[in-house]
XYZ file of C-alpha atoms in Angstrom:
368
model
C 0.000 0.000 0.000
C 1.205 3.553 -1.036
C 0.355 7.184 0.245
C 0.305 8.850 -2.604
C 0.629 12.990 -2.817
C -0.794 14.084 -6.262
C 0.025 17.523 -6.998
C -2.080 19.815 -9.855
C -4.517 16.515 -9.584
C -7.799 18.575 -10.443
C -5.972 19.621 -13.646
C -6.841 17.954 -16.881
C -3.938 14.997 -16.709
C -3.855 14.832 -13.126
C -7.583 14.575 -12.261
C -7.483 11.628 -15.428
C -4.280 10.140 -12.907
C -6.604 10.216 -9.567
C -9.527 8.312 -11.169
C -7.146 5.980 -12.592
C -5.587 5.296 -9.862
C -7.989 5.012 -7.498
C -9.945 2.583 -9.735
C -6.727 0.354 -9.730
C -5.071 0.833 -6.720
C -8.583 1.516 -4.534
C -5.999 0.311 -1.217
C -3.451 3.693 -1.520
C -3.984 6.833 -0.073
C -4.487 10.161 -2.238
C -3.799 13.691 -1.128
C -4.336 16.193 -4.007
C -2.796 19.367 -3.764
C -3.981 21.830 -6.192
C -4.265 25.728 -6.612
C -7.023 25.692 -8.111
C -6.276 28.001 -11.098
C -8.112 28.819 -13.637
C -7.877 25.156 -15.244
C -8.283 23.616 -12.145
C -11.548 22.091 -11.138
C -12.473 20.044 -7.973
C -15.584 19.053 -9.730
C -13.112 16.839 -11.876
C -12.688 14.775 -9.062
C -16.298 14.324 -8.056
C -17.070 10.597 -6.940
C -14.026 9.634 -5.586
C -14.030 8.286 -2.291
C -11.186 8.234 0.148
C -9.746 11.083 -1.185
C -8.095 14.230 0.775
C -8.196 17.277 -1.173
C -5.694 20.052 -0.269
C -6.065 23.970 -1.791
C -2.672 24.759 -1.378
C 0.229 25.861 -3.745
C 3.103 24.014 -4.668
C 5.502 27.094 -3.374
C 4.508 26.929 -0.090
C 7.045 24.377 0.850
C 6.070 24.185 4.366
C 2.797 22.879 3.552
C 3.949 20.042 1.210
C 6.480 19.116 4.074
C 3.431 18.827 6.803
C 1.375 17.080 4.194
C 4.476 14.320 3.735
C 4.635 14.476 7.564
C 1.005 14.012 8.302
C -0.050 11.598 5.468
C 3.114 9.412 6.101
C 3.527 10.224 1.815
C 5.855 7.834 -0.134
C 5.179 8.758 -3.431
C 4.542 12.576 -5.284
C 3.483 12.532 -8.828
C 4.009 16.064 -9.625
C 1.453 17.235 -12.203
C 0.900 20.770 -11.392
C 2.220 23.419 -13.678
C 1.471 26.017 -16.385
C 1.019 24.411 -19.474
C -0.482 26.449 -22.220
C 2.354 27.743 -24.843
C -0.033 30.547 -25.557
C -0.202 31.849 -22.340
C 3.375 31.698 -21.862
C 4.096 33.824 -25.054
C 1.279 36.260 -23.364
C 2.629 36.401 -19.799
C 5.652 34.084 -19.204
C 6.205 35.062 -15.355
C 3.686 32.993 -13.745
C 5.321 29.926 -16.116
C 9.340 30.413 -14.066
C 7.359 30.824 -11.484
C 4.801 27.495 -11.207
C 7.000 25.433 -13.134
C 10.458 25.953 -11.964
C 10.144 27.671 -8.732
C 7.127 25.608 -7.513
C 9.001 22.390 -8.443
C 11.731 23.790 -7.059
C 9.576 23.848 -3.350
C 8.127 20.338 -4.098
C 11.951 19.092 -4.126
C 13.231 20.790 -0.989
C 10.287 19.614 0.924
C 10.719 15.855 -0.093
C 14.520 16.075 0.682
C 13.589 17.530 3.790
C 11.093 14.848 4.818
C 12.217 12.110 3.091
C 16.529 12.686 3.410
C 17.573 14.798 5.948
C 14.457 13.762 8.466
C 13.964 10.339 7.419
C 15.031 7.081 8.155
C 16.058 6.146 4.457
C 12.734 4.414 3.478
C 12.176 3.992 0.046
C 10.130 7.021 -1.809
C 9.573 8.511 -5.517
C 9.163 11.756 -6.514
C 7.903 11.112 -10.177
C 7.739 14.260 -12.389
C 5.717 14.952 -15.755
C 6.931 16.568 -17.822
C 6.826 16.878 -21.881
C 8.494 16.612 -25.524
C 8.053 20.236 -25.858
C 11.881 20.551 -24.263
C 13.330 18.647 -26.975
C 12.451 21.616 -29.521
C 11.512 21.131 -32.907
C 11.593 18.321 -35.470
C 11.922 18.688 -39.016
C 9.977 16.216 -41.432
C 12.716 13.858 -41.953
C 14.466 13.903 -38.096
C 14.395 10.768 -35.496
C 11.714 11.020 -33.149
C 12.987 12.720 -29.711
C 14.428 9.887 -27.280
C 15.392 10.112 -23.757
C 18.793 10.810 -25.027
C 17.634 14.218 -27.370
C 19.378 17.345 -26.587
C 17.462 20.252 -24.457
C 16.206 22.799 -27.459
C 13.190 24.502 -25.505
C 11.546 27.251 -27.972
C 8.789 28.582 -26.081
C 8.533 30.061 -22.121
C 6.565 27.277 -21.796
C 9.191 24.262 -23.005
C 11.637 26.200 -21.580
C 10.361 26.323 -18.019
C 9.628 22.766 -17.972
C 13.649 22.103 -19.162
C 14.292 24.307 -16.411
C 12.676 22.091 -14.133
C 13.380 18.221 -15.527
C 17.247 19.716 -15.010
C 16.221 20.629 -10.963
C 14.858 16.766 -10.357
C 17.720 15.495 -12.274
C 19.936 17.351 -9.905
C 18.242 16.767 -6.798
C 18.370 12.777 -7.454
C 22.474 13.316 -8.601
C 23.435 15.820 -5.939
C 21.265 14.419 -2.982
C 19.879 11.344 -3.947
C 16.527 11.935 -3.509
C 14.708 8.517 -5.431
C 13.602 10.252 -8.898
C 12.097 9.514 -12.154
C 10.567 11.672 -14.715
C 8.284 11.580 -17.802
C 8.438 13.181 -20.707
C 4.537 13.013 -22.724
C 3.366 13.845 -26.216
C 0.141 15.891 -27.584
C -2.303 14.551 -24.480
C -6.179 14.347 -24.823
C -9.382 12.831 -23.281
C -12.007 13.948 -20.816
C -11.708 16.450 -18.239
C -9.083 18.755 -20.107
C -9.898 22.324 -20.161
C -10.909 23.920 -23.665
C -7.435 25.872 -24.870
C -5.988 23.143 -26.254
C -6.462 21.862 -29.726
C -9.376 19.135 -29.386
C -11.525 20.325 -26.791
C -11.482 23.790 -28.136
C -12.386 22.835 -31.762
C -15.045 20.205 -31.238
C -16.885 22.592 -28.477
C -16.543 25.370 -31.049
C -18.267 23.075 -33.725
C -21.348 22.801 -31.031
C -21.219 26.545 -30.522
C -21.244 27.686 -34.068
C -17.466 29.596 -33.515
C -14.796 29.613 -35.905
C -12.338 27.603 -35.818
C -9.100 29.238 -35.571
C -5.869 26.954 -37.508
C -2.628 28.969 -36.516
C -0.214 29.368 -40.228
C -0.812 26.706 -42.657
C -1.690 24.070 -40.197
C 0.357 21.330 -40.752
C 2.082 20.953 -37.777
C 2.491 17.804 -36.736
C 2.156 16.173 -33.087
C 1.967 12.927 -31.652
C -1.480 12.159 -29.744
C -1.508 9.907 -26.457
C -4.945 9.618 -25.339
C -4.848 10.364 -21.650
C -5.844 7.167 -19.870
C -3.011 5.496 -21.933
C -0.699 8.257 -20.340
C -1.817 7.424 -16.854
C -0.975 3.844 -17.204
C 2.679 4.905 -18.530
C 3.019 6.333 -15.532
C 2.089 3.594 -13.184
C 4.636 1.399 -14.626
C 7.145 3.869 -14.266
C 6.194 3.782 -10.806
C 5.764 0.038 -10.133
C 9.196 -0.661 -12.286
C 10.713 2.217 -13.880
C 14.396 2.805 -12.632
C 15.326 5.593 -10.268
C 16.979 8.277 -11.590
C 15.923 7.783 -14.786
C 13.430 9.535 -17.785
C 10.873 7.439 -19.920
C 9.413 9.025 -23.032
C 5.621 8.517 -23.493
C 3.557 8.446 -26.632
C 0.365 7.341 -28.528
C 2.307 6.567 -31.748
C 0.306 8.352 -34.102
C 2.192 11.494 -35.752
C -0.736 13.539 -37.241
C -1.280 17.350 -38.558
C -3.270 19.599 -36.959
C -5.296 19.854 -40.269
C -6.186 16.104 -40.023
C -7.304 16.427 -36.471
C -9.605 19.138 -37.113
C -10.635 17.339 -40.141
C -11.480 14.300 -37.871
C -13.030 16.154 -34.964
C -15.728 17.889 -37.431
C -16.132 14.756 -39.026
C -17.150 13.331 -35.408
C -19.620 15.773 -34.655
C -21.215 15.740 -38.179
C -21.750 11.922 -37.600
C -23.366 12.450 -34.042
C -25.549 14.891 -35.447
C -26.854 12.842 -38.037
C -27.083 9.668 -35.700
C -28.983 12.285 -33.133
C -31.685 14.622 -34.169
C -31.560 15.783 -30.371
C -28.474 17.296 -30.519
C -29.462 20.138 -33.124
C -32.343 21.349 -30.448
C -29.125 21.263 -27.967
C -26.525 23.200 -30.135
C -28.883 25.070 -32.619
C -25.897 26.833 -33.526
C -23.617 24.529 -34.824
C -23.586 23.953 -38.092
C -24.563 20.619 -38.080
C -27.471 21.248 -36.734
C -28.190 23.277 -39.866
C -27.406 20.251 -42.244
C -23.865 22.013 -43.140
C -20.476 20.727 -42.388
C -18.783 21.529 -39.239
C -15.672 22.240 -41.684
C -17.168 25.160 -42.477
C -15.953 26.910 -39.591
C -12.234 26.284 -40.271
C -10.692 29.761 -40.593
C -6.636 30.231 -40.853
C -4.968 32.764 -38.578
C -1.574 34.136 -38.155
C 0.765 31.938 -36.988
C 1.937 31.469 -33.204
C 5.263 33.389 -32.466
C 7.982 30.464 -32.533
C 5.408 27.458 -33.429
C 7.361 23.987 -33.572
C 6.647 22.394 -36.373
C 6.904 18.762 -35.275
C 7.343 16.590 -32.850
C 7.445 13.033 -32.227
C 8.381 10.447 -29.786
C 10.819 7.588 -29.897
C 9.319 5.178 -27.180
C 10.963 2.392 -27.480
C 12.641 2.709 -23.745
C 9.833 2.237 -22.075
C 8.145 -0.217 -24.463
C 10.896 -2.981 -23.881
C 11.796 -2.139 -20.427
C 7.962 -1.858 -19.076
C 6.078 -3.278 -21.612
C 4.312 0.113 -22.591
C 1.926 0.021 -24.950
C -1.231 2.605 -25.676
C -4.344 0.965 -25.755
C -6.480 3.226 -28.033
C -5.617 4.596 -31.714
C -6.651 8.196 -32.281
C -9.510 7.249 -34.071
C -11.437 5.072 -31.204
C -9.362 7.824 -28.384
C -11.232 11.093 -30.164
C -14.540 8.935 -30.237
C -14.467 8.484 -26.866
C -13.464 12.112 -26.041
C -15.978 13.606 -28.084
C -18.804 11.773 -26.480
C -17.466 12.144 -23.268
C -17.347 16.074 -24.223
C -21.001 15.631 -25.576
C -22.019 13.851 -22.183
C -20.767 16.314 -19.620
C -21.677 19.493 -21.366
C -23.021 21.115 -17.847
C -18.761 20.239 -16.747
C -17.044 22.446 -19.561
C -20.035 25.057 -19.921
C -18.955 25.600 -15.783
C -15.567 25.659 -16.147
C -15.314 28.656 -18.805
C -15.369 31.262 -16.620
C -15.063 35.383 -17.663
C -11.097 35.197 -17.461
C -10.730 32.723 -20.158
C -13.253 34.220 -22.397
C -11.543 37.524 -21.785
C -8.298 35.380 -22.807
C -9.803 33.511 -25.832
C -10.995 37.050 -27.402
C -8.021 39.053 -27.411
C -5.994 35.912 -29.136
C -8.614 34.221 -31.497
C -10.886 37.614 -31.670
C -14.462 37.885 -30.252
C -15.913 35.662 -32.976
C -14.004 33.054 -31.246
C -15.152 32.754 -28.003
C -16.986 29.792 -26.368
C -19.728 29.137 -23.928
């Protein structure tokens, strides 16, 4: 039995990690620590029983220490952070300031608790991070590997190298018990609409445009999010201390093709589902047009990777990693999940991000 800390767990991957994890491992014991930021949501966790939730922030170090303390925590799984490349172009600050100084209090509270107080018993501080720090891929390079050189291009990627390189040193220097993920293009219930997939297909209910940054054809490898989680508990149950798996879905696609499959998606469940059209009247399939007709090209983001990709190989023969779902059955499932819990993402765009949304897409843009 574990005592788990999960931090950022009402967050879009790390609420998807609690229910996983509590469905498989019902035994452990779960404290989530979360700010509760603007894509935070507590009603992500709803229905989970045995579960401590903490509103706390990941800088206050002398929380996370009394939380160790009090819940007897073994493991952290370190979710929380500022994720959106966007928003770090817009206002980089808070992205140093979550992602490296934040993880920077996470470590010096487990090294306090679990090093210099402890009695030596075994512990993992497990890290998430992403194959945004590897840079950019041109059509013809290698996938990124564990052993890919540091080329961050955005505040975003960049804070996250910053802080990979902190648990790296805090395992070398002080041997605190370490491993780290690095994940590609996630997606799947819960995750909060200003990424790709949940924006689009809730935009194609809504009747907005949809807004494809340059010529759209940058490519990204999708993991559907439930096949993330379950990377993650094998690099818990056997991944090696000290050391960084890469995590995948396997399926290298361009944004254009994932747009063209989410409208596709909706178009279907419209047809298969007169009620929907009374629900959305404004989407276009409710009209009898094609949700493609909202595609509109915008300039392109300031320093916009063009591709990446993962090589996964490392943790495919040394844990036995393998995703489950394809894109194709992974976006069905998301975009009836989205069409299911409509009340969830109508709740959970508040003022600020519509505030957001309009002054980087334009008004015609918004959602909600």
């Amino acid at each position: 039995m574990a005592n788990l800390l999960v931090t950022g767990g009402a967050g879009f991957i790390g609420a998807n990690f609690v229910h996983y994890w509590r469905e498989h491992h019902p035994n452990d014991g779960m404290v989530v620590l979360d700010a509760l930021t603007y894509a935070g949501n507590r009603t992500s966790l709803a229905g989970l029983e045995s579960l401590r939730f903490v509103h706390g922030d990941i800088r206050a170090t002398e929380i996370v220490s009394s939380l160790i303390r009090d819940h007897d925590i073994d493991t952290i799984v370190h979710f929380a952070a500022e994720s959106h490349v966007d928003r770090s172009i817009d206002g980089p600050d808070a992205f140093i300031d979550t992602n490296i100084t934040g993880t920077h209090s996470l470590l010096k509270a487990a090294k306090s608790e679990w090093l210099d107080r402890g009695s030596g018993r075994p512990h993992r501080f497990h890290h998430i991070s992403t194959d945004e720090v590897y840079g950019s891929l041109g059509p013809d390079d290698p996938p990124f590997s564990e052993l890919t050189p540091y080329a961050p291009n955005s505040p975003y990627s960049a804070s996250k190298a910053g802080s990979d390189h902190l648990v790296r040193a805090y395992h070398h220097t002080f041997g605190l018990q370490t491993t780290t993920t690095n994940c590609s293009n996630n997606y799947g219930p819960y995750q909060f609409p200003e990424k790709l997939i949940p924006l689009f297909l809730i935009n194609c209910l809504t009747g907005k445009p949809l807004p494809i940054y340059g010529d759209g054809m940058n490519v990204r490898d999708w993991l559907y999010v439930k096949d993330h989680c379950r990377g993650i508990e094998l690099v818990l149950d056997r991944g090696q201390v000290g050391q960084t798996y890469n995590i995948g879905g396997g399926e290298e696609l361009p944004n254009l093709t994932v747009i063209d499959v989410i409208c596709a998606a909706v178009d279907e469940r419209f047809n298969a589902d007169p009620a929907l059209a009374a629900r959305f009247p404004d989407a276009p399939a409710a009209k009898g047009q094609a949700s493609s007709s909202l595609k509109t090209f915008v300039t392109d983001r300031l320093g916009h990777d063009r591709r990446y990709a993962i090589d996964e190989r490392k943790i495919q023969e040394e844990l036995g990693y393998r995703p489950a779902r394809d894109f194709k059955s992974g976006l069905a499932a998301t975009v009836d999940w989205y069409l299911a819990h409509e009340n969830w993402w109508r709740a959970v765009m508040d003022g600020s991000y519509r505030v957001w949304l309009e002054r980087n897409y334009g008004s015609r843009a918004t959602v909600g």
